Coordinates of C-alpha atoms in Angstrom, one line a residue:
M1274 CA 77.5 48.0 110.0
H1275 CA 78.2 48.2 114.0
A1276 CA 75.6 50.7 115.7
Q1277 CA 78.7 52.9 117.4
I1278 CA 80.0 53.6 114.3
Q1279 CA 77.4 54.5 112.6
D1280 CA 76.4 56.9 115.5
L1281 CA 79.8 58.3 115.0
Y1282 CA 79.6 58.8 111.2
R1283 CA 76.8 60.5 111.2
R1284 CA 78.6 63.1 114.0
Y1285 CA 80.8 63.3 112.2
Q1286 CA 78.6 64.0 108.5
R1287 CA 76.9 67.1 110.8
L1288 CA 81.1 68.2 111.9
L1289 CA 81.2 68.6 107.8
R1290 CA 78.3 70.2 107.0
E1291 CA 79.1 72.6 109.7
R1292 CA 82.6 73.2 108.2
A1293 CA 81.6 73.5 105.3
P1294 CA 81.1 77.7 104.8
W1295 CA 85.3 77.5 105.4
D1296 CA 85.7 75.1 102.9
E1297 CA 85.5 77.3 100.6
A1298 CA 87.8 80.2 102.3
W1299 CA 90.0 77.5 103.2
R1300 CA 90.5 76.7 99.2
Q1301 CA 91.1 80.5 98.1
L1302 CA 94.1 80.9 100.8
S1303 CA 95.5 77.2 99.6
R1304 CA 95.6 78.8 96.1
H1305 CA 97.3 82.3 97.5
F1306 CA 99.8 80.7 100.4
L1307 CA 99.7 77.3 100.7
P1308 CA 99.3 75.3 97.4
M1309 CA 100.3 72.3 98.4
R1310 CA 98.5 71.2 102.0
Y1311 CA 95.2 72.0 102.0
R1312 CA 93.0 68.5 101.4
A1313 CA 88.9 68.5 100.2
A1314 CA 86.8 66.4 100.9
Q1315 CA 86.1 65.0 97.4
D1316 CA 89.5 65.3 96.1
A1317 CA 91.5 64.0 98.8
A1318 CA 91.4 60.2 98.0
R1319 CA 93.2 60.7 94.5
V1320 CA 96.5 60.4 94.5
N1321 CA 97.8 62.3 90.8
K1322 CA 96.1 65.2 91.2
P1323 CA 97.1 68.5 90.1
M1324 CA 99.4 70.0 93.0
L1325 CA 100.3 73.6 91.8
N1326 CA 98.4 76.7 90.4
R1327 CA 98.9 77.1 87.0
D1328 CA 97.1 80.5 87.2
M1329 CA 99.4 82.4 90.0
V1330 CA 101.7 84.9 88.0
D1331 CA 103.5 86.4 91.5
A1332 CA 104.4 84.6 94.3
T1333 CA 104.3 86.7 97.7
G1334 CA 101.8 85.4 99.4
I1335 CA 103.3 82.2 99.7
F1336 CA 107.4 83.1 100.7
A1337 CA 105.7 85.6 103.3
L1338 CA 103.8 82.9 104.8
R1339 CA 106.9 80.8 104.8
T1340 CA 108.3 83.9 106.4
L1341 CA 105.7 83.6 109.4
A1342 CA 106.4 80.4 110.1
A1343 CA 110.4 80.3 110.0
G1344 CA 110.1 83.8 112.2
M1345 CA 107.3 82.4 115.0
Q1346 CA 109.7 78.6 114.8
G1347 CA 112.1 81.1 116.0
G1348 CA 110.8 83.4 118.1
M1349 CA 108.8 80.6 120.1
T1350 CA 110.2 77.5 120.1
S1351 CA 113.2 77.5 118.2
P1352 CA 115.4 74.4 119.2
A1353 CA 118.8 76.6 119.4
R1354 CA 117.7 78.4 122.2
P1355 CA 115.2 77.0 125.6
W1356 CA 111.5 78.4 125.1
F1357 CA 109.9 77.2 128.3
R1358 CA 110.8 76.1 131.9
L1359 CA 108.8 74.4 134.8
A1360 CA 107.7 76.0 138.2
P1361 CA 106.2 75.3 141.1
D1362 CA 102.4 77.4 141.4
D1363 CA 103.3 78.2 144.6
A1364 CA 104.9 81.4 146.0
D1365 CA 105.7 80.0 148.9
L1366 CA 108.8 77.6 146.9
T1367 CA 109.8 79.5 144.5
G1368 CA 112.6 80.0 147.1
S1369 CA 113.4 76.6 147.8
R1370 CA 116.6 75.8 145.3
A1371 CA 116.0 72.1 145.5
A1372 CA 113.0 72.4 143.7
R1373 CA 114.2 75.3 140.8
L1374 CA 117.0 72.7 140.8
W1375 CA 114.5 69.9 139.8
L1376 CA 112.4 71.6 138.1
D1377 CA 114.7 73.3 135.8
T1378 CA 116.5 69.4 134.8
V1379 CA 113.2 67.9 134.7
T1380 CA 112.4 71.0 131.7
E1381 CA 116.3 69.8 130.2
R1382 CA 114.8 65.8 129.7
M1383 CA 111.6 67.1 127.6
R1384 CA 113.3 69.1 125.5
I1385 CA 116.1 66.6 124.9
V1386 CA 113.0 64.2 124.2
F1387 CA 111.8 67.2 122.3
H1388 CA 114.9 67.3 119.9
R1389 CA 114.8 63.1 119.6
S1390 CA 111.6 63.8 118.3
N1391 CA 110.2 65.3 115.7
F1392 CA 108.8 68.0 116.8
Y1393 CA 110.2 70.9 115.1
N1394 CA 109.3 70.1 111.9
A1395 CA 105.4 69.5 113.3
M1396 CA 105.8 73.4 114.9
H1397 CA 106.8 74.2 112.0
A1398 CA 104.3 73.4 109.5
L1399 CA 101.4 74.1 112.1
Y1400 CA 102.8 77.6 112.0
A1401 CA 101.9 77.9 108.6
E1402 CA 98.7 76.3 108.9
L1403 CA 97.4 78.6 111.9
G1404 CA 98.4 81.5 109.2
A1405 CA 97.9 80.0 106.5
F1406 CA 93.7 78.6 108.1
G1407 CA 93.1 80.3 111.4
T1408 CA 93.0 76.9 112.5
G1409 CA 95.6 73.5 113.6
L1410 CA 95.8 70.5 113.9
L1411 CA 98.7 68.9 117.0
Y1412 CA 98.5 65.1 117.8
E1413 CA 100.9 63.4 119.8
L1414 CA 101.0 60.3 120.7
A1415 CA 104.0 58.4 123.1
D1416 CA 105.4 54.6 123.1
E1417 CA 108.2 53.2 125.0
R1418 CA 108.9 51.3 121.3
D1419 CA 108.9 54.1 119.3
G1420 CA 109.2 56.9 121.3
F1421 CA 107.5 60.7 120.7
R1422 CA 105.7 61.5 117.6
F1423 CA 103.8 64.6 116.1
I1424 CA 101.5 64.3 113.5
T1425 CA 100.2 68.2 112.5
C1426 CA 96.9 67.7 110.1
T1427 CA 96.4 69.6 107.1
A1428 CA 92.9 71.8 106.4
G1429 CA 89.8 69.6 104.9
T1430 CA 91.5 66.2 106.3
Y1431 CA 89.8 67.2 109.9
V1432 CA 86.5 67.9 111.7
L1433 CA 86.9 69.5 115.3
D1434 CA 83.7 69.7 118.3
C1435 CA 84.7 72.7 121.5
D1436 CA 83.1 71.6 124.5
E1437 CA 80.6 73.5 126.8
Q1438 CA 84.3 76.0 126.9
E1439 CA 85.0 76.4 123.5
R1440 CA 88.2 73.9 124.6
V1441 CA 89.0 71.3 121.4
D1442 CA 87.4 68.0 123.6
T1443 CA 86.7 66.4 119.6
V1444 CA 88.8 65.7 116.3
F1445 CA 88.0 63.1 113.7
R1446 CA 90.7 62.8 110.9
R1447 CA 90.3 60.9 107.6
V1448 CA 93.0 59.8 105.9
F1449 CA 93.6 57.3 102.7
M1450 CA 96.1 53.9 103.7
T1451 CA 96.1 51.0 100.7
A1452 CA 95.1 47.4 102.4
R1453 CA 99.2 46.2 101.9
Q1454 CA 99.1 49.9 105.2
L1455 CA 96.3 49.1 106.5
R1456 CA 97.6 44.8 107.6
L1457 CA 100.2 47.0 108.2
A1458 CA 98.4 49.6 110.8
Y1459 CA 95.6 47.4 111.7
G1460 CA 96.2 43.9 111.7
R1461 CA 94.7 41.1 109.1
E1462 CA 91.9 39.7 111.7
C1463 CA 90.6 43.4 111.4
L1464 CA 89.9 44.1 108.5
P1465 CA 86.9 42.8 106.7
E1466 CA 86.7 39.8 104.7
R1467 CA 87.9 42.0 100.7
L1468 CA 90.5 43.5 102.2
P1469 CA 93.0 41.0 102.7
D1470 CA 92.3 39.7 99.2
A1471 CA 92.2 43.4 97.6
W1472 CA 95.7 43.3 99.6
N1473 CA 96.9 40.0 98.3
A1474 CA 96.3 41.0 94.8
G1475 CA 98.6 43.7 95.2
G1476 CA 96.1 45.8 94.9
E1477 CA 96.7 50.3 94.6
E1478 CA 92.9 51.3 95.8
R1479 CA 92.7 53.5 98.9
Y1480 CA 90.7 53.9 101.5
A1481 CA 89.0 55.9 104.2
V1482 CA 90.0 55.8 106.9
I1483 CA 88.0 57.4 110.3
N1484 CA 89.2 58.0 113.2
A1485 CA 87.7 59.7 116.3
V1486 CA 89.0 60.8 119.7
F1487 CA 86.4 62.6 122.0
P1488 CA 85.6 62.3 125.6
R1489 CA 83.7 59.0 126.8
Q1490 CA 80.9 59.8 128.5
E1491 CA 80.2 55.9 130.1
R1492 CA 83.2 54.5 131.5
N1493 CA 85.0 52.4 134.8
P1494 CA 87.1 55.6 136.5
R1495 CA 88.9 52.4 138.3
S1496 CA 89.9 50.2 135.2
L1497 CA 93.1 51.8 132.7
D1498 CA 91.9 49.3 130.0
A1499 CA 91.7 50.9 126.5
P1500 CA 87.8 51.1 126.8
H1501 CA 87.9 52.1 130.2
M1502 CA 90.0 55.5 129.4
P1503 CA 88.9 59.1 129.7
W1504 CA 90.0 59.7 126.5
A1505 CA 88.3 57.0 123.2
S1506 CA 89.5 56.6 120.1
I1507 CA 88.0 54.8 117.6
S1508 CA 89.1 54.0 114.0
W1509 CA 86.8 52.5 111.1
L1510 CA 86.6 52.7 107.9
E1511 CA 84.5 54.9 105.7
G1512 CA 81.5 53.2 103.0
C1513 CA 83.1 49.5 104.4
E1514 CA 80.6 46.9 103.4
G1515 CA 80.1 43.7 106.2
Q1516 CA 82.3 45.5 108.7
T1517 CA 80.6 44.3 111.9
L1518 CA 83.4 46.4 114.6
P1519 CA 85.4 49.0 114.0
L1520 CA 89.3 48.2 113.3
R1521 CA 90.9 50.1 117.0
E1522 CA 89.0 50.6 119.5
S1523 CA 91.6 52.3 121.9
G1524 CA 91.9 55.1 124.1
F1525 CA 93.9 58.0 126.3
V1526 CA 94.5 59.4 129.3
S1527 CA 94.8 62.8 127.8
F1528 CA 93.5 64.2 124.9
P1529 CA 96.4 64.0 122.3
A1530 CA 95.4 66.0 119.8
F1531 CA 95.9 70.2 119.9
G1532 CA 94.1 72.2 117.7
P1533 CA 94.4 76.2 118.5
R1534 CA 93.2 78.9 116.6
W1535 CA 94.8 82.2 115.6
D1536 CA 92.0 84.6 115.8
V1537 CA 88.8 82.3 117.3
L1538 CA 85.4 84.8 117.3
Q1539 CA 83.1 83.2 120.2
G1540 CA 80.7 80.0 119.5
D1541 CA 83.1 79.3 116.5
V1542 CA 84.9 75.8 116.1
Y1543 CA 87.8 77.4 113.7
G1544 CA 90.0 80.1 113.5
H1545 CA 90.5 83.1 111.4
S1546 CA 94.3 83.9 110.1
P1547 CA 96.0 86.7 108.9
A1548 CA 96.2 85.6 105.4
M1549 CA 92.9 86.2 105.8
D1550 CA 92.6 89.7 105.7
A1551 CA 95.9 89.9 103.1
L1552 CA 93.9 87.6 101.2
P1553 CA 92.6 90.2 99.1
D1554 CA 95.4 92.3 98.4
C1555 CA 97.1 89.2 96.7
R1556 CA 94.4 88.7 94.4
M1557 CA 94.9 92.3 93.4
L1558 CA 98.1 91.7 93.2
Q1559 CA 97.1 88.7 90.4
Q1560 CA 96.2 90.9 89.2
M1561 CA 98.3 93.6 88.8
G1562 CA 100.7 90.9 87.6
I1563 CA 98.6 89.5 84.5
S1564 CA 97.8 93.1 83.0
T1565 CA 101.4 94.4 83.8
L1566 CA 102.7 91.0 81.9
K1567 CA 100.1 91.6 79.0
A1568 CA 101.2 95.0 78.5
I1569 CA 105.2 93.8 78.2
H1570 CA 103.8 90.5 76.3
K1571 CA 102.3 93.5 73.6
S1572 CA 105.6 96.3 74.0
V1573 CA 107.0 93.3 72.6
E1574 CA 105.4 91.7 70.4
P1575 CA 102.5 94.2 69.2
P1576 CA 99.1 93.2 66.4
M1577 CA 100.1 93.8 63.9
S1578 CA 98.2 95.5 60.9
V1579 CA 99.2 93.0 57.7
S1580 CA 98.1 93.4 54.1
A1581 CA 95.5 91.2 53.2
A1582 CA 97.5 90.4 49.8
L1583 CA 100.6 89.2 51.8
K1584 CA 98.2 86.5 53.9
N1585 CA 100.2 83.2 52.1
A1586 CA 103.3 85.1 52.1
G1587 CA 104.8 83.2 54.5
L1588 CA 105.6 85.9 56.3
D1589 CA 108.3 85.7 58.8
L1590 CA 107.7 88.1 61.9
T1591 CA 110.4 86.3 64.5
P1592 CA 112.6 89.1 66.0
G1593 CA 114.9 89.9 62.9
G1594 CA 113.0 88.2 60.5
I1595 CA 114.2 89.3 56.9
N1596 CA 110.6 89.4 54.6
Y1597 CA 110.4 90.5 50.3
V1598 CA 107.9 91.3 49.1
E1599 CA 107.6 92.5 45.5
T1600 CA 105.5 96.2 44.8
M1601 CA 104.8 97.8 41.4
Q1602 CA 105.7 101.1 40.5
G1603 CA 104.1 103.2 42.0
Q1604 CA 102.4 102.0 44.8
S1605 CA 103.9 101.2 48.1
P1606 CA 105.4 99.1 49.1
L1607 CA 103.4 96.0 51.3
A1608 CA 104.4 95.9 55.2
A1609 CA 103.4 94.5 58.1
T1610 CA 102.9 97.2 60.6
P1611 CA 102.0 97.1 64.5
L1612 CA 98.7 97.2 64.8
L1613 CA 99.4 99.3 67.8
Q1614 CA 101.9 101.4 69.3
I1615 CA 102.4 100.5 73.2
K1616 CA 105.1 101.6 75.5
P1617 CA 103.6 100.4 79.0
E1618 CA 105.0 102.4 82.4
I1619 CA 106.7 99.4 83.3
A1620 CA 108.8 101.3 85.9
Q1621 CA 105.2 102.5 88.1
A1622 CA 103.3 99.6 87.3
R1623 CA 106.1 98.1 89.3
A1624 CA 106.2 100.6 91.5
A1625 CA 102.5 100.3 92.5
M1626 CA 102.6 95.8 93.2
E1627 CA 105.8 96.1 95.6
S1628 CA 102.9 98.9 97.6
V1629 CA 101.1 95.9 97.3
Q1630 CA 103.8 92.7 97.9
N1631 CA 105.1 95.8 100.8
Q1632 CA 102.0 95.4 102.6
I1633 CA 100.5 91.4 102.2
K1634 CA 104.8 91.4 103.7
T1635 CA 103.4 93.2 106.7
G1636 CA 99.2 91.7 107.3
L1637 CA 101.8 88.5 108.3
Y1638 CA 104.5 90.0 110.6
N1639 CA 107.3 89.8 108.5
D1640 CA 109.4 92.9 109.2
L1641 CA 108.5 92.1 112.6
F1642 CA 109.6 88.9 111.7
R1643 CA 112.9 89.7 109.5
I1644 CA 114.1 90.8 113.2
I1645 CA 114.7 87.6 114.1
L1646 CA 115.8 86.0 111.2
N1647 CA 118.3 88.3 110.0
G1648 CA 119.4 88.0 113.4
R1649 CA 119.1 84.5 114.1
N1650 CA 122.3 84.4 116.4
N1651 CA 122.9 87.6 118.2
V1652 CA 119.3 88.8 118.4
T1653 CA 117.9 89.8 121.3
A1654 CA 114.6 90.0 123.6
T1655 CA 116.0 93.2 124.3
E1656 CA 116.1 94.9 120.6
I1657 CA 112.8 92.9 119.6
A1658 CA 110.7 94.6 122.0
A1659 CA 112.4 98.0 121.3
R1660 CA 112.2 98.1 117.5
E1661 CA 108.5 96.7 117.5
E1662 CA 107.3 97.6 120.7
E1663 CA 104.1 98.2 117.9
K1664 CA 104.0 94.6 116.7
I1665 CA 104.7 93.2 120.2
I1666 CA 101.7 94.6 121.3
L1667 CA 99.3 93.3 118.1
M1668 CA 100.2 89.7 118.8
G1669 CA 99.8 89.3 122.1
P1670 CA 96.7 88.4 122.2
T1671 CA 98.3 85.5 119.8
L1672 CA 100.9 84.6 122.1
E1673 CA 98.2 84.2 124.4
R1674 CA 96.2 82.2 122.9
L1675 CA 98.8 79.2 121.3
H1676 CA 100.6 79.1 125.2
S1677 CA 96.8 78.5 126.2
E1678 CA 95.4 76.2 123.5
L1679 CA 98.8 75.3 122.2
F1680 CA 101.9 74.6 124.6
I1681 CA 100.3 74.7 128.0
P1682 CA 98.8 71.1 126.9
L1683 CA 101.3 70.0 125.4
I1684 CA 103.9 70.3 128.1
D1685 CA 101.6 68.9 130.3
R1686 CA 100.8 66.0 128.2
T1687 CA 104.0 65.6 127.5
F1688 CA 105.3 65.8 131.0
M1689 CA 102.2 63.3 132.3
L1690 CA 103.5 60.9 129.4
M1691 CA 107.5 60.8 130.8
L1692 CA 106.5 60.6 133.8
R1693 CA 104.4 57.0 133.0
L1694 CA 107.9 56.5 131.1
N1695 CA 109.5 56.5 133.9
M1696 CA 111.7 59.1 132.0
L1697 CA 111.9 61.5 134.6
P1698 CA 114.5 62.4 138.6
P1699 CA 112.5 61.2 141.6
C1700 CA 110.5 64.3 143.0
P1701 CA 111.9 65.7 146.2
P1702 CA 109.5 65.9 149.0
E1703 CA 108.7 69.6 148.9
L1704 CA 107.4 69.2 145.5
C1705 CA 105.4 66.6 145.7
G1706 CA 101.9 66.9 145.5
Q1707 CA 102.5 70.6 144.8
R1708 CA 100.6 72.1 141.1
L1709 CA 103.8 73.7 138.6
K1710 CA 102.9 76.5 135.7
V1711 CA 104.7 76.4 132.3
E1712 CA 106.6 79.9 132.3
F1713 CA 107.4 80.6 128.3
V1714 CA 110.5 82.1 127.5
S1715 CA 111.5 82.8 124.1
L1716 CA 112.2 85.7 122.0
L1717 CA 108.3 86.7 120.9
A1718 CA 107.4 85.4 125.4
Q1719 CA 110.4 87.2 126.4
A1720 CA 109.9 90.3 124.6
Q1721 CA 106.3 90.6 125.5
K1722 CA 107.5 91.1 129.1
L1723 CA 109.8 93.5 128.1
V1724 CA 107.4 95.5 126.7
C1725 CA 105.8 95.5 129.1
T1726 CA 107.9 95.9 131.9
G1727 CA 110.1 98.6 130.8
A1728 CA 109.2 100.7 133.9
V1729 CA 111.9 99.2 135.4
D1730 CA 115.2 99.3 133.2
Q1731 CA 113.9 103.4 133.4
Y1732 CA 113.7 103.2 137.4
V1733 CA 117.1 101.6 137.5
N1734 CA 118.1 104.8 135.8
F1735 CA 116.7 107.2 136.9
T1736 CA 117.6 105.3 140.8
A1737 CA 121.3 105.7 139.2
T1738 CA 120.7 109.1 138.3
A1739 CA 119.4 110.4 141.1
G1740 CA 121.9 108.6 143.8
R1741 CA 125.1 110.9 142.2
I1742 CA 122.4 113.8 143.7
W1743 CA 121.5 112.0 146.8
P1744 CA 123.3 108.5 147.9
E1745 CA 120.1 108.1 150.5
A1746 CA 118.1 107.7 147.3
T1747 CA 119.9 104.1 146.5
D1748 CA 118.6 102.8 149.5
A1749 CA 114.5 101.6 148.1
V1750 CA 116.2 98.9 146.2
D1751 CA 116.5 95.7 147.3
I1752 CA 119.5 94.7 145.2
D1753 CA 118.6 90.6 145.8
A1754 CA 114.4 90.7 144.8
L1755 CA 115.4 92.8 141.6
M1756 CA 118.6 90.5 140.4
D1757 CA 116.2 88.1 140.6
K1758 CA 112.9 88.9 139.1
Y1759 CA 115.2 90.6 136.1
A1760 CA 116.8 86.7 135.6
E1761 CA 113.2 86.7 136.1
Y1762 CA 112.3 88.1 132.8
L1763 CA 115.8 87.0 130.6
G1764 CA 114.4 83.3 131.1
L1765 CA 117.6 82.2 133.4
E1766 CA 117.7 78.6 135.2
I1767 CA 118.4 79.1 139.2
A1768 CA 121.6 76.8 138.6
L1769 CA 123.5 80.4 137.2
L1770 CA 122.9 82.4 140.4
R1771 CA 124.1 82.0 143.5
P1772 CA 121.7 81.1 146.4
Q1773 CA 121.3 83.3 148.9
E1774 CA 123.1 81.4 152.1
E1775 CA 125.9 82.3 149.6
R1776 CA 125.0 85.9 149.1
N1777 CA 125.0 86.6 152.5
L1778 CA 128.6 84.9 152.8
L1779 CA 130.2 86.9 150.8
R1780 CA 128.8 90.6 152.1
D1781 CA 129.6 89.5 155.2
A1782 CA 133.4 88.3 154.5
R1783 CA 133.3 92.1 152.3
R1784 CA 132.5 93.6 155.4
L1785 CA 134.6 91.7 157.3
Q1786 CA 138.1 92.9 154.9
C1787 CA 136.7 96.4 154.9
L1788 CA 136.7 96.5 158.6
Q1789 CA 140.3 95.2 158.1
Q1790 CA 141.6 96.9 156.4
P1791 CA 144.1 99.5 158.0
S1792 CA 142.8 103.3 158.0
A1793 CA 144.9 105.9 156.6

């Protein structure tokens, strides 16, 4: 085997051993929340492995996680609403209307790119992974022929590593492909000698392909060739004899993978999820459901006490069955009677189960996201902030982590790829060489801001009340600054606001009209 592949494979095995404690936790979480997702290393190659959990009697965890994923999709990256925008990092440039209009145009083009790709489908799957396993992995790939493409990887198919700042910078991903798929993906000339023969024979055996993406240490910064790009991407067949070279060695200018965590402890690579907190309740709910079903079964079909003389009588014990038994004079009739008289308290059992179900839903923020899902067409960030202020505050750390670990690097990479593919309009002179920043205007991001800025509404209401008594109280408010700042909180585009020059002209015309009016 190639020496470089040997080194990478040893590192891959080490990262697998470090991930091992998480595997059992992910397996249990998958059983209760995402039965179709988790792929263990030992069964990833099995095509016909069982996909359903036969032991589950209550699907509350599955439905609660489904609500969480859909709520985060609608609240953070809704395809029907703007959820981010670009702004200049320099505060002095925020007043430049030309710069803001260009940034709004670029933002709209980026939204179109996301709409035309599979971005929103991939994000929905990523939210489910985050809610269940605490860690997600998303790839963003782009080229001139295929456009932008996003891949969401499920837990168990990858291992991660972090840099000195605990940011994910290394990904080893394992996928299984047939010989035909390998030939289409990498070309026949790159495959080991026995693989083309297997493809010609029409074999359906699946082979493990490992792809490693990591920062390249030794390279020529002046070269843009694949072996000298900042991020290396190397693929090889696992355990294939006769492989002397990688299937493919390429690279990326920026890291193409994003590994957000719901919550993570210092020093950990993988994150913690709300489903981990709700897992004990899910286990208890399954046991309560099994016990309740047993009680119902025993009350409907109780165990029977049957006379030994009727052992071979062929009694019909089905509902409504009629049996004729001969008895001797003076003896009690032979009969089959219930052994136990069971009258389960079904109402109490259901009430107890409902309490646990509600606790699971609360742990997965269903009460918060139900507002978004039930009022998708007309819900506002103000309503969410007013009704679920406490939960919005609790979601704050997760939102900030997703912004820093997923959305900001994702939008940065998308912007750079569009720039390289000549998909952006010419940049205005004042923005050339300037840093940009990402501002989030999704429902949850706005609700988070409104929770922290509710004092603005209180101040305006107080000023209006005080102005009725003391007219000079309104002089303290800078109307233009207040309106512009409030528009920023609401995420309005700059094109919807008049520039300062037009406002001044309108005010001058209004004053002139007042002066020209004849006095009474």
